[in-house]
Amino acid sequence: MTQLEARYLQKDMAGEVRGNQSFLVRRASSGEIRNLAAVSSSLLPTFGTAIDDTYPHLKKYIIAPYDRRYRWWQVFLVVLVIYSAWASPFELAFKKVDFGPLLVIDLIVDSFFAIDIIISFFVAYLDSSTFLLVDDPKKIAIRYLTRPWFVMDVASTLPFQIIYRILTGKANGGSIFGFINLLRLWRLRRVSNLFSRLEKDIRFSYFWTRYLKLISVTLFAVHSAGCLYYWMAVNYKIKKKTWIGSQISDFEDRSIWLGYTYAMYWSITTLTTVGYGDLHAENTGEKLFNIFFMLFNIGLTSYLIGNMTNLIVHGSTRTFIMRDTIHEVSRYASKNRLPESMREQMMAHLQLKFKTVELQQEQVLADLPKAIRSSIAQHLFQRTVESAYLFRGVSHDSIIQLVSDMKAEYFPPKVDIILQNEIPTDFYIIVSGSLDVITYRNGTEKFLSKLGAADMAGEIGVIFNIPQPFTVRTKRLSQVVRISHRHFTQIVQPCISDGQIIVSNFVQFLKGLKEETLEEIPFVAELLDDTNNMDFRQAGEAGEHEPTNLNSNGDAQTEGLARTPSPASYSSSLHKRVIIHGQGQSSGKLVHLPASFGDLLNLAETMFGKPATKIFTADGAEVEELETLRDDDHLFFH
């Protein structure tokens, strides 16, 4: 599984900043996600942050924090942390093991954490203010050295007792080194991070993950308190005046595991408030320790009961909703015997939907003023829209209006976002990811082309107002912005010049399509021929070509050209669609409204085979200006 990437790209700010200062540009990965686990554990790119598919890799020797190998290294360290959490209090209480069998194990464990300190200088980090991944080695090193983590990592790794023995030649430095070894408990933060990840991973039961965490906290508290209590008995002057000495006079000479068993027994009976009274405090120090331990138990017990109640009754609302929804979908798929590929698509889509809620924050944005939402949309999507071929050269005002109401979406791999022959309502601009254009012929799929960042999908069906000619399927995790046909026409309609630019861009795009793609939409070839004829006529009017041939009556053969729509008429096709009726005909034909009155009359003559001079609406009113017409108006020609 290749995870998503994100990082900083640095560029000089000419005229604003000197030296080595730079501004930050977001980026995302081109890696492909191949299973459901990838969707839940991937680091998703922020909306609108990539406009091309040529993403550079992380700098040399820099490790991505979500790299699979680094994750396995972290899991291995968590196993060592569990050992350290048990050994540190145990070695404090039982001095016999200080230079015994645990010494070699401690040195090996410390060596692995020393290696991790070195690795930390090469691990990219996520900037909490911008949510961008920093891979600058200098910044990584400065951040690590200036944080408390570095000091604590070094202090919890150095074998102080071995160093003391080498420098002084003394084998035992007293209990001080036992307390210094407790610095290893700083490593427990790794366990906390691991549980946080497991709680969000749908591959593991949320209830049992949380339950295991609570049990681990309880066992650690019991173990630490028992060891510390035993240490107090060992270091008290009068051994018989201790909680264990009153029961076993020679407890120091007895087995280590005997003392550990007594310590755990006392700790558990005290934590559970059972208190049989067979082991009780014998001196003032032990009584004070018991007081603080029982006060601590009040808080720990409240924490355990509160969390267990929360798990059983309330739980994490959003997580449970997600898991219940996925469970219901899984049951539905099993009950209806849906194919495994279809089931994976459903599961991945739901999982991605819940995951991207935090990135989209639609509820938060809905509470903001429209001007702020528009500014946010411009920041996220303007660069992407301007890079799309259809909007190159379009005025800045139209672009701003277009991006203000765009919808951003994520799609998991192998999901159809456009179906062949479906009614066109939206088209898409790919921000990041990869899509395949597919057609179905004789019941089999045929791959036509691949779409990447800044490419568009679905615009042919929307502009021509025909069923979508192709199926568009995601190849990997993809981020797109969706533009509705209604919003698109409302923005372009008031500005004819922008409409002409869009149509010109669209025609040039059609001319660049592969022959096998054009074969799937046959009428496009005829449209391109008409466009070429239109260009020929305009060039002839400018004197660049010879006059057209004359017919037998000496008139120029311009009838076909006269009926060829002008660029303005193509532009108007983006605006309104009307239903035209011939004289005496009740049934009509849906067409795009041309830009001029003459083009509309020529279109009616072509469609019905009879010339027309007047146009009336359904209520009998004569049409004099096309601007008064609306979408789906019925027009009658006389």
PDB file of C-alpha atoms in Angstrom, residues 47 76 102 115 148 162 263 270 410 419 502 510 513 541 628:
ATOM      1  CA  PHE A  47      -8.642  20.741  -0.944  1.00  0.00           C
ATOM      2  CA  PHE A  76       8.496  -2.303  17.465  1.00  0.00           C
ATOM      3  CA  LEU A 102      17.963  -7.376  33.127  1.00  0.00           C
ATOM      4  CA  ILE A 115      18.914   4.778  17.111  1.00  0.00           C
ATOM      5  CA  PRO A 148      11.499  19.099  25.355  1.00  0.00           C
ATOM      6  CA  ILE A 162      26.803   2.099  33.726  1.00  0.00           C
ATOM      7  CA  ALA A 263       3.372  -6.116  46.518  1.00  0.00           C
ATOM      8  CA  THR A 270      -6.111  -1.306  47.886  1.00  0.00           C
ATOM      9  CA  TYR A 410     -12.947  12.996  -2.584  1.00  0.00           C
ATOM     10  CA  LEU A 419     -21.756   6.776 -15.826  1.00  0.00           C
ATOM     11  CA  ILE A 502     -15.071  28.946 -23.638  1.00  0.00           C
ATOM     12  CA  LEU A 510     -12.376  18.466 -29.433  1.00  0.00           C
ATOM     13  CA  LEU A 513      -9.130  14.271 -29.166  1.00  0.00           C
ATOM     14  CA  GLU A 541     -14.749  37.789 -45.762  1.00  0.00           C
ATOM     15  CA  THR A 628     -36.600  37.749 -23.018  1.00  0.00           C
TER      16      THR A 628
END
